[in-house]
mmCIF file of C-alpha atoms and ligand atoms in Angstrom:
data_model
loop_
_atom_site.group_PDB
_atom_site.id
_atom_site.type_symbol
_atom_site.label_atom_id
_atom_site.label_comp_id
_atom_site.label_asym_id
_atom_site.label_seq_id
_atom_site.Cartn_x
_atom_site.Cartn_y
_atom_site.Cartn_z
ATOM 1 C CA MET A 1 -98.796 -69.878 92.401
ATOM 2 C CA LYS A 2 -101.697 -71.294 90.378
ATOM 3 C CA LEU A 3 -102.495 -68.182 88.319
ATOM 4 C CA GLU A 4 -99.124 -66.525 87.889
ATOM 5 C CA GLY A 5 -99.024 -64.200 84.876
ATOM 6 C CA LYS A 6 -102.742 -64.496 84.163
ATOM 7 C CA VAL A 7 -105.205 -61.610 83.766
ATOM 8 C CA ALA A 8 -108.665 -62.156 85.253
ATOM 9 C CA LEU A 9 -111.922 -60.256 84.920
ATOM 10 C CA ILE A 10 -114.229 -60.943 87.863
ATOM 11 C CA THR A 11 -117.766 -59.601 87.678
ATOM 12 C CA GLY A 12 -119.355 -58.348 90.895
ATOM 13 C CA ALA A 13 -116.006 -58.267 92.683
ATOM 14 C CA SER A 14 -116.648 -55.186 94.831
ATOM 15 C CA ARG A 15 -118.162 -57.254 97.640
ATOM 16 C CA GLY A 16 -118.892 -60.723 98.960
ATOM 17 C CA ILE A 17 -117.946 -63.822 97.014
ATOM 18 C CA GLY A 18 -116.520 -61.800 94.108
ATOM 19 C CA ARG A 19 -114.170 -60.010 96.470
ATOM 20 C CA GLY A 20 -113.120 -63.339 98.008
ATOM 21 C CA ILE A 21 -112.365 -64.712 94.538
ATOM 22 C CA ALA A 22 -110.421 -61.555 93.623
ATOM 23 C CA GLU A 23 -108.272 -61.831 96.763
ATOM 24 C CA VAL A 24 -107.429 -65.488 96.199
ATOM 25 C CA PHE A 25 -106.692 -64.821 92.512
ATOM 26 C CA ALA A 26 -104.266 -62.018 93.438
ATOM 27 C CA GLU A 27 -102.542 -64.247 95.992
ATOM 28 C CA GLU A 28 -102.235 -66.912 93.290
ATOM 29 C CA GLY A 29 -100.456 -64.423 91.010
ATOM 30 C CA ALA A 30 -103.223 -62.993 88.810
ATOM 31 C CA ASP A 31 -103.745 -59.381 87.798
ATOM 32 C CA VAL A 32 -107.408 -58.585 88.349
ATOM 33 C CA ALA A 33 -110.103 -56.356 86.862
ATOM 34 C CA VAL A 34 -112.712 -55.686 89.547
ATOM 35 C CA ASN A 35 -116.168 -55.185 88.034
ATOM 36 C CA TYR A 36 -119.011 -53.524 89.938
ATOM 37 C CA ILE A 37 -122.293 -51.790 89.153
ATOM 38 C CA ALA A 38 -122.836 -49.293 92.005
ATOM 39 C CA SER A 39 -120.188 -49.685 94.744
ATOM 40 C CA GLY A 40 -117.304 -47.745 93.210
ATOM 41 C CA GLN A 41 -115.582 -47.064 96.497
ATOM 42 C CA ALA A 42 -115.772 -50.685 97.637
ATOM 43 C CA ALA A 43 -114.357 -51.763 94.268
ATOM 44 C CA GLU A 44 -111.463 -49.316 94.683
ATOM 45 C CA GLU A 45 -110.731 -50.824 98.109
ATOM 46 C CA VAL A 46 -110.539 -54.304 96.564
ATOM 47 C CA ALA A 47 -108.216 -52.992 93.837
ATOM 48 C CA ALA A 48 -106.007 -51.291 96.436
ATOM 49 C CA TRP A 49 -105.808 -54.583 98.406
ATOM 50 C CA ILE A 50 -104.750 -56.437 95.265
ATOM 51 C CA ARG A 51 -102.088 -53.815 94.463
ATOM 52 C CA SER A 52 -100.808 -54.141 98.052
ATOM 53 C CA LYS A 53 -100.047 -57.795 97.183
ATOM 54 C CA GLY A 54 -97.920 -56.708 94.224
ATOM 55 C CA ARG A 55 -100.450 -57.449 91.501
ATOM 56 C CA ARG A 56 -102.034 -55.028 89.029
ATOM 57 C CA ALA A 57 -105.720 -54.148 89.445
ATOM 58 C CA ILE A 58 -108.284 -51.851 87.868
ATOM 59 C CA THR A 59 -111.933 -51.223 88.656
ATOM 60 C CA VAL A 60 -114.491 -51.236 85.887
ATOM 61 C CA GLN A 61 -118.134 -50.263 86.166
ATOM 62 C CA ALA A 62 -120.594 -52.153 83.985
ATOM 63 C CA ASP A 63 -124.029 -53.709 84.232
ATOM 64 C CA VAL A 64 -123.459 -57.316 83.173
ATOM 65 C CA ALA A 65 -126.916 -57.325 81.588
ATOM 66 C CA ASN A 66 -126.088 -54.453 79.197
ATOM 67 C CA ARG A 67 -124.283 -55.446 75.978
ATOM 68 C CA ASP A 68 -122.759 -52.005 75.265
ATOM 69 C CA GLN A 69 -121.390 -51.773 78.801
ATOM 70 C CA VAL A 70 -120.038 -55.330 78.730
ATOM 71 C CA GLU A 71 -118.282 -54.722 75.399
ATOM 72 C CA ALA A 72 -116.760 -51.498 76.754
ATOM 73 C CA MET A 73 -115.654 -53.346 79.913
ATOM 74 C CA VAL A 74 -113.898 -56.163 78.041
ATOM 75 C CA ASP A 75 -112.244 -53.638 75.685
ATOM 76 C CA ARG A 76 -110.987 -51.532 78.567
ATOM 77 C CA VAL A 77 -109.583 -54.432 80.580
ATOM 78 C CA TRP A 78 -107.961 -55.958 77.488
ATOM 79 C CA ASN A 79 -106.328 -52.633 76.589
ATOM 80 C CA GLU A 80 -105.299 -51.549 80.102
ATOM 81 C CA ILE A 81 -104.004 -54.728 81.718
ATOM 82 C CA GLY A 82 -103.693 -57.066 78.786
ATOM 83 C CA PRO A 83 -105.464 -59.982 77.095
ATOM 84 C CA ILE A 84 -107.849 -61.606 79.545
ATOM 85 C CA ASP A 85 -107.111 -65.244 80.444
ATOM 86 C CA VAL A 86 -109.922 -65.865 82.940
ATOM 87 C CA LEU A 87 -113.510 -64.635 83.135
ATOM 88 C CA VAL A 88 -115.371 -65.277 86.384
ATOM 89 C CA ASN A 89 -119.108 -64.668 85.974
ATOM 90 C CA ASN A 90 -119.962 -63.961 89.600
ATOM 91 C CA ALA A 91 -122.260 -60.889 89.572
ATOM 92 C CA GLY A 92 -125.730 -61.839 90.703
ATOM 93 C CA ILE A 93 -128.780 -60.673 92.601
ATOM 94 C CA GLU A 94 -131.292 -62.487 94.770
ATOM 95 C CA THR A 95 -134.748 -61.422 95.797
ATOM 96 C CA ILE A 96 -137.275 -63.507 97.680
ATOM 97 C CA VAL A 97 -140.809 -63.197 96.332
ATOM 98 C CA PRO A 98 -143.677 -65.694 96.626
ATOM 99 C CA PHE A 99 -144.512 -67.205 93.220
ATOM 100 C CA LEU A 100 -148.057 -65.786 93.140
ATOM 101 C CA GLU A 101 -146.776 -62.244 93.788
ATOM 102 C CA LEU A 102 -143.814 -62.222 91.378
ATOM 103 C CA THR A 103 -144.062 -59.444 88.759
ATOM 104 C CA ASP A 104 -142.851 -59.445 85.145
ATOM 105 C CA GLU A 105 -140.305 -56.769 86.073
ATOM 106 C CA GLN A 106 -138.885 -58.817 88.985
ATOM 107 C CA TRP A 107 -138.613 -61.954 86.829
ATOM 108 C CA THR A 108 -137.010 -60.055 83.939
ATOM 109 C CA ARG A 109 -134.405 -58.114 85.911
ATOM 110 C CA LEU A 110 -133.275 -61.098 87.959
ATOM 111 C CA THR A 111 -133.010 -63.460 85.008
ATOM 112 C CA ASP A 112 -131.341 -60.704 82.959
ATOM 113 C CA VAL A 113 -128.531 -60.304 85.500
ATOM 114 C CA ASN A 114 -128.125 -63.897 86.717
ATOM 115 C CA LEU A 115 -128.472 -65.880 83.497
ATOM 116 C CA ARG A 116 -128.463 -63.624 80.423
ATOM 117 C CA GLY A 117 -125.650 -61.573 82.005
ATOM 118 C CA GLU A 118 -123.404 -64.642 82.341
ATOM 119 C CA TRP A 119 -124.228 -65.645 78.757
ATOM 120 C CA LEU A 120 -123.602 -62.088 77.516
ATOM 121 C CA CYS A 121 -120.267 -61.573 79.305
ATOM 122 C CA SER A 122 -119.161 -65.018 78.106
ATOM 123 C CA GLN A 123 -120.099 -64.365 74.480
ATOM 124 C CA VAL A 124 -118.355 -60.966 74.353
ATOM 125 C CA PHE A 125 -115.306 -62.491 76.055
ATOM 126 C CA CYS A 126 -115.168 -65.620 73.869
ATOM 127 C CA ARG A 127 -115.497 -63.643 70.643
ATOM 128 C CA ARG A 128 -112.520 -61.539 71.727
ATOM 129 C CA VAL A 129 -110.411 -64.542 72.794
ATOM 130 C CA VAL A 130 -111.149 -66.513 69.629
ATOM 131 C CA ALA A 131 -110.439 -63.489 67.387
ATOM 132 C CA ALA A 132 -107.086 -63.071 69.148
ATOM 133 C CA GLY A 133 -106.258 -66.768 68.707
ATOM 134 C CA ARG A 134 -105.755 -67.183 72.445
ATOM 135 C CA LYS A 135 -106.762 -69.763 75.076
ATOM 136 C CA ALA A 136 -108.816 -68.944 78.185
ATOM 137 C CA THR A 137 -111.093 -70.252 80.921
ATOM 138 C CA ILE A 138 -114.512 -69.242 82.255
ATOM 139 C CA VAL A 139 -115.894 -70.021 85.705
ATOM 140 C CA ASN A 140 -119.599 -69.389 86.290
ATOM 141 C CA ILE A 141 -120.856 -68.856 89.823
ATOM 142 C CA GLY A 142 -124.158 -70.645 90.324
ATOM 143 C CA SER A 143 -125.823 -71.604 93.590
ATOM 144 C CA VAL A 144 -126.788 -74.505 95.839
ATOM 145 C CA GLN A 145 -130.283 -73.597 94.638
ATOM 146 C CA ALA A 146 -129.505 -75.322 91.341
ATOM 147 C CA GLY A 147 -130.200 -78.453 93.373
ATOM 148 C CA LYS A 148 -132.266 -77.312 96.350
ATOM 149 C CA VAL A 149 -135.673 -75.674 96.801
ATOM 150 C CA LEU A 150 -135.859 -72.632 99.072
ATOM 151 C CA PRO A 151 -139.062 -70.592 99.434
ATOM 152 C CA GLY A 152 -139.709 -67.577 97.195
ATOM 153 C CA ARG A 153 -137.039 -68.421 94.614
ATOM 154 C CA THR A 154 -139.079 -69.482 91.533
ATOM 155 C CA HIS A 155 -137.215 -66.802 89.573
ATOM 156 C CA TYR A 156 -133.752 -67.203 91.178
ATOM 157 C CA ALA A 157 -133.371 -71.009 91.239
ATOM 158 C CA PRO A 158 -133.999 -71.488 87.491
ATOM 159 C CA THR A 159 -131.209 -69.019 86.690
ATOM 160 C CA LYS A 160 -128.771 -71.064 88.755
ATOM 161 C CA LEU A 161 -129.852 -74.448 87.403
ATOM 162 C CA GLY A 162 -129.782 -72.829 83.953
ATOM 163 C CA LEU A 163 -126.128 -71.980 84.509
ATOM 164 C CA GLU A 164 -125.321 -75.686 84.621
ATOM 165 C CA ALA A 165 -126.814 -76.125 81.144
ATOM 166 C CA LEU A 166 -125.135 -72.925 79.957
ATOM 167 C CA THR A 167 -121.825 -74.233 81.298
ATOM 168 C CA ARG A 168 -122.173 -77.624 79.589
ATOM 169 C CA ASN A 169 -123.309 -76.166 76.275
ATOM 170 C CA MET A 170 -120.723 -73.380 76.165
ATOM 171 C CA SER A 171 -118.100 -75.942 77.087
ATOM 172 C CA ALA A 172 -119.120 -78.170 74.168
ATOM 173 C CA GLU A 173 -118.761 -75.298 71.688
ATOM 174 C CA MET A 174 -115.850 -73.409 73.209
ATOM 175 C CA THR A 175 -113.498 -76.089 74.542
ATOM 176 C CA PRO A 176 -112.484 -77.172 71.022
ATOM 177 C CA LEU A 177 -111.593 -73.494 70.458
ATOM 178 C CA GLY A 178 -109.395 -73.412 73.569
ATOM 179 C CA ILE A 179 -111.777 -72.094 76.243
ATOM 180 C CA ARG A 180 -112.650 -74.382 79.168
ATOM 181 C CA VAL A 181 -115.930 -73.562 80.956
ATOM 182 C CA ASN A 182 -116.901 -74.734 84.464
ATOM 183 C CA CYS A 183 -119.303 -73.763 87.228
ATOM 184 C CA VAL A 184 -119.069 -73.442 91.021
ATOM 185 C CA HIS A 185 -122.282 -73.628 93.069
ATOM 186 C CA PRO A 186 -121.783 -71.907 96.451
ATOM 187 C CA GLY A 187 -123.863 -72.906 99.458
ATOM 188 C CA LEU A 188 -124.651 -70.475 102.289
ATOM 189 C CA ILE A 189 -121.813 -67.946 102.184
ATOM 190 C CA ASP A 190 -121.560 -65.054 104.632
ATOM 191 C CA THR A 191 -122.022 -61.917 102.455
ATOM 192 C CA ASP A 192 -124.345 -58.917 102.155
ATOM 193 C CA MET A 193 -126.712 -61.169 100.166
ATOM 194 C CA THR A 194 -127.187 -63.494 103.139
ATOM 195 C CA ALA A 195 -126.756 -60.985 105.994
ATOM 196 C CA TRP A 196 -130.474 -61.152 106.717
ATOM 197 C CA VAL A 197 -130.291 -64.948 107.326
ATOM 198 C CA MET A 198 -127.208 -64.701 109.498
ATOM 199 C CA LYS A 199 -129.158 -62.313 111.767
ATOM 200 C CA ARG A 200 -132.200 -64.590 112.158
ATOM 201 C CA PRO A 201 -131.834 -66.801 115.298
ATOM 202 C CA ASP A 202 -135.207 -68.351 114.446
ATOM 203 C CA LEU A 203 -134.016 -69.483 110.973
ATOM 204 C CA LEU A 204 -130.250 -69.902 111.018
ATOM 205 C CA PRO A 205 -129.897 -72.995 113.304
ATOM 206 C CA GLY A 206 -132.394 -74.921 111.150
ATOM 207 C CA ILE A 207 -130.391 -74.137 108.014
ATOM 208 C CA LEU A 208 -127.034 -74.934 109.605
ATOM 209 C CA ALA A 209 -128.445 -78.277 110.801
ATOM 210 C CA GLN A 210 -128.921 -79.217 107.114
ATOM 211 C CA ILE A 211 -125.265 -78.454 106.311
ATOM 212 C CA SER A 212 -122.870 -81.315 107.100
ATOM 213 C CA LEU A 213 -120.110 -78.919 108.172
ATOM 214 C CA GLY A 214 -122.626 -77.067 110.369
ATOM 215 C CA ARG A 215 -121.541 -73.561 109.382
ATOM 216 C CA ALA A 216 -121.756 -70.943 106.646
ATOM 217 C CA GLY A 217 -118.833 -70.672 104.227
ATOM 218 C CA GLU A 218 -116.489 -67.743 103.689
ATOM 219 C CA PRO A 219 -116.119 -66.005 100.300
ATOM 220 C CA ARG A 220 -112.495 -67.145 100.030
ATOM 221 C CA GLU A 221 -113.625 -70.789 100.245
ATOM 222 C CA ILE A 222 -115.358 -70.175 96.908
ATOM 223 C CA GLY A 223 -112.257 -68.318 95.722
ATOM 224 C CA THR A 224 -109.922 -71.287 96.195
ATOM 225 C CA VAL A 225 -112.100 -73.668 94.170
ATOM 226 C CA THR A 226 -112.641 -71.031 91.472
ATOM 227 C CA ALA A 227 -108.876 -70.492 91.263
ATOM 228 C CA PHE A 228 -108.377 -74.241 90.812
ATOM 229 C CA PHE A 229 -110.913 -74.386 87.948
ATOM 230 C CA ALA A 230 -109.232 -71.362 86.331
ATOM 231 C CA SER A 231 -105.740 -72.793 86.678
ATOM 232 C CA ASP A 232 -103.758 -75.130 84.449
ATOM 233 C CA GLU A 233 -104.079 -77.749 87.226
ATOM 234 C CA ALA A 234 -107.645 -78.197 85.944
ATOM 235 C CA SER A 235 -106.484 -78.596 82.339
ATOM 236 C CA TYR A 236 -108.674 -81.695 81.761
ATOM 237 C CA LEU A 237 -111.803 -80.270 83.446
ATOM 238 C CA THR A 238 -114.544 -78.637 81.389
ATOM 239 C CA GLY A 239 -118.331 -78.527 81.362
ATOM 240 C CA GLN A 240 -118.454 -79.419 85.074
ATOM 241 C CA SER A 241 -120.441 -77.967 87.966
ATOM 242 C CA ILE A 242 -119.386 -78.507 91.571
ATOM 243 C CA HIS A 243 -121.250 -77.729 94.778
ATOM 244 C CA VAL A 244 -119.073 -75.952 97.351
ATOM 245 C CA ASP A 245 -121.617 -75.903 100.147
ATOM 246 C CA GLY A 246 -120.238 -77.687 103.219
ATOM 247 C CA GLY A 247 -122.377 -80.701 102.331
ATOM 248 C CA TRP A 248 -125.814 -79.076 102.016
ATOM 249 C CA VAL A 249 -127.281 -80.096 98.679
ATOM 250 C CA GLY A 250 -126.504 -83.771 99.128
ATOM 251 C CA LYS A 251 -127.739 -84.109 102.736
HETATM 252 P P1 NAP B 301 -123.434 -59.671 97.117
HETATM 253 O O1 NAP B 301 -122.686 -59.638 98.380
HETATM 254 O O2 NAP B 301 -124.818 -59.096 97.074
HETATM 255 O O3 NAP B 301 -122.540 -58.979 95.969
HETATM 256 C C1 NAP B 301 -123.073 -58.911 94.665
HETATM 257 C C2 NAP B 301 -122.000 -58.408 93.733
HETATM 258 O O4 NAP B 301 -122.541 -58.405 92.393
HETATM 259 C C3 NAP B 301 -121.596 -56.975 94.023
HETATM 260 O O5 NAP B 301 -120.245 -56.825 93.712
HETATM 261 C C4 NAP B 301 -122.467 -56.169 93.050
HETATM 262 O O6 NAP B 301 -121.886 -54.914 92.686
HETATM 263 C C5 NAP B 301 -122.465 -57.092 91.851
HETATM 264 N N1 NAP B 301 -123.578 -56.881 90.928
HETATM 265 C C6 NAP B 301 -124.914 -57.024 91.170
HETATM 266 N N2 NAP B 301 -125.619 -56.768 90.055
HETATM 267 C C7 NAP B 301 -124.710 -56.469 89.083
HETATM 268 C C8 NAP B 301 -124.812 -56.136 87.714
HETATM 269 N N3 NAP B 301 -126.013 -56.053 87.086
HETATM 270 N N4 NAP B 301 -123.682 -55.878 87.013
HETATM 271 C C9 NAP B 301 -122.472 -55.953 87.621
HETATM 272 N N5 NAP B 301 -122.302 -56.278 88.922
HETATM 273 C C10 NAP B 301 -123.425 -56.525 89.644
HETATM 274 O O7 NAP B 301 -123.605 -61.176 96.577
HETATM 275 P P2 NAP B 301 -122.719 -62.484 96.904
HETATM 276 O O8 NAP B 301 -123.337 -63.180 98.049
HETATM 277 O O9 NAP B 301 -121.299 -62.143 96.921
HETATM 278 O O10 NAP B 301 -123.071 -63.356 95.604
HETATM 279 C C11 NAP B 301 -122.190 -63.450 94.493
HETATM 280 C C12 NAP B 301 -122.706 -64.538 93.561
HETATM 281 O O11 NAP B 301 -122.795 -65.759 94.271
HETATM 282 C C13 NAP B 301 -124.096 -64.289 93.006
HETATM 283 O O12 NAP B 301 -124.174 -64.759 91.683
HETATM 284 C C14 NAP B 301 -124.994 -65.114 93.906
HETATM 285 O O13 NAP B 301 -126.195 -65.473 93.267
HETATM 286 C C15 NAP B 301 -124.096 -66.297 94.180
HETATM 287 N N6 NAP B 301 -124.406 -67.025 95.398
HETATM 288 C C16 NAP B 301 -124.298 -66.455 96.611
HETATM 289 C C17 NAP B 301 -124.553 -67.231 97.747
HETATM 290 C C18 NAP B 301 -124.416 -66.714 99.142
HETATM 291 O O14 NAP B 301 -124.768 -67.461 100.082
HETATM 292 N N7 NAP B 301 -123.928 -65.496 99.362
HETATM 293 C C19 NAP B 301 -124.941 -68.558 97.608
HETATM 294 C C20 NAP B 301 -125.048 -69.102 96.346
HETATM 295 C C21 NAP B 301 -124.765 -68.330 95.243
HETATM 296 P P3 NAP B 301 -122.134 -53.575 93.588
HETATM 297 O O15 NAP B 301 -121.329 -53.775 94.851
HETATM 298 O O16 NAP B 301 -121.615 -52.479 92.726
HETATM 299 O O17 NAP B 301 -123.605 -53.516 93.860
#
């Protein structure tokens, strides 16, 4: 198992890609803290699934964009299941708003969660790891939109391209201190976030035609790559971003 004996905190793990990552991590031997913001019951179901595989799991509510809540989350996980070895910054939101209609509030909330939230969780985590004299890894979850234009995403796409720069720059400062940092850019993955596309027969075939594999991905297909980045098998990998998109961004 790739992650045996490791403790992982996965943000936004109550649903979708975060849940897929949590399941793969548990199967690879990790104990998992399942973060969520609103879906407490769904998070409990993920934790129960992980426990059914023989791993430890707790749920922890926190808004990744709120420093007090993030500090309380890291403290609680550290104290209840042990020093955290892996942080997966997965929590994210997407709205689709034409550029000319985008409001200050929409820009601020989305960038707060998708970019500042990943920076904030990482900083709180890294300070704790460095103070404890431990080693760790971070995996950021970006998006195919770091490299592809889709309509109505002038607020969303910059957060995901920004994660590449955040990944490289955090890696440069943190790797010498023992914390590798990498980024996974998912393509079209079948989750609540994309349910509206999957139900649009007028749109979906055109999108799938641009994807070399001709299909949407499953959350666990992001989980397996994330587990690799987080594992000691990737011991010489840091500051990298990889597209896991069935061959969409490069086509
Ligand atoms: P999703 O199904 O909408 O799930 C979002 C998850 O994030 C939920 O667990 C949600 O918690 C959590 N969350 C949202 N805001 C949060 C906050 N402020 N603090 C803490 N948790 C928060 O989304 P998804 O499709 O799994 O996407 C996961 C990540 O992958 C996102 O970063 C997204 O941008 C990225 N991504 C997705 C796709 C795709 O095709 N699905 C493609 C590229 C990138 P609650 O359940 O409590 O609301």
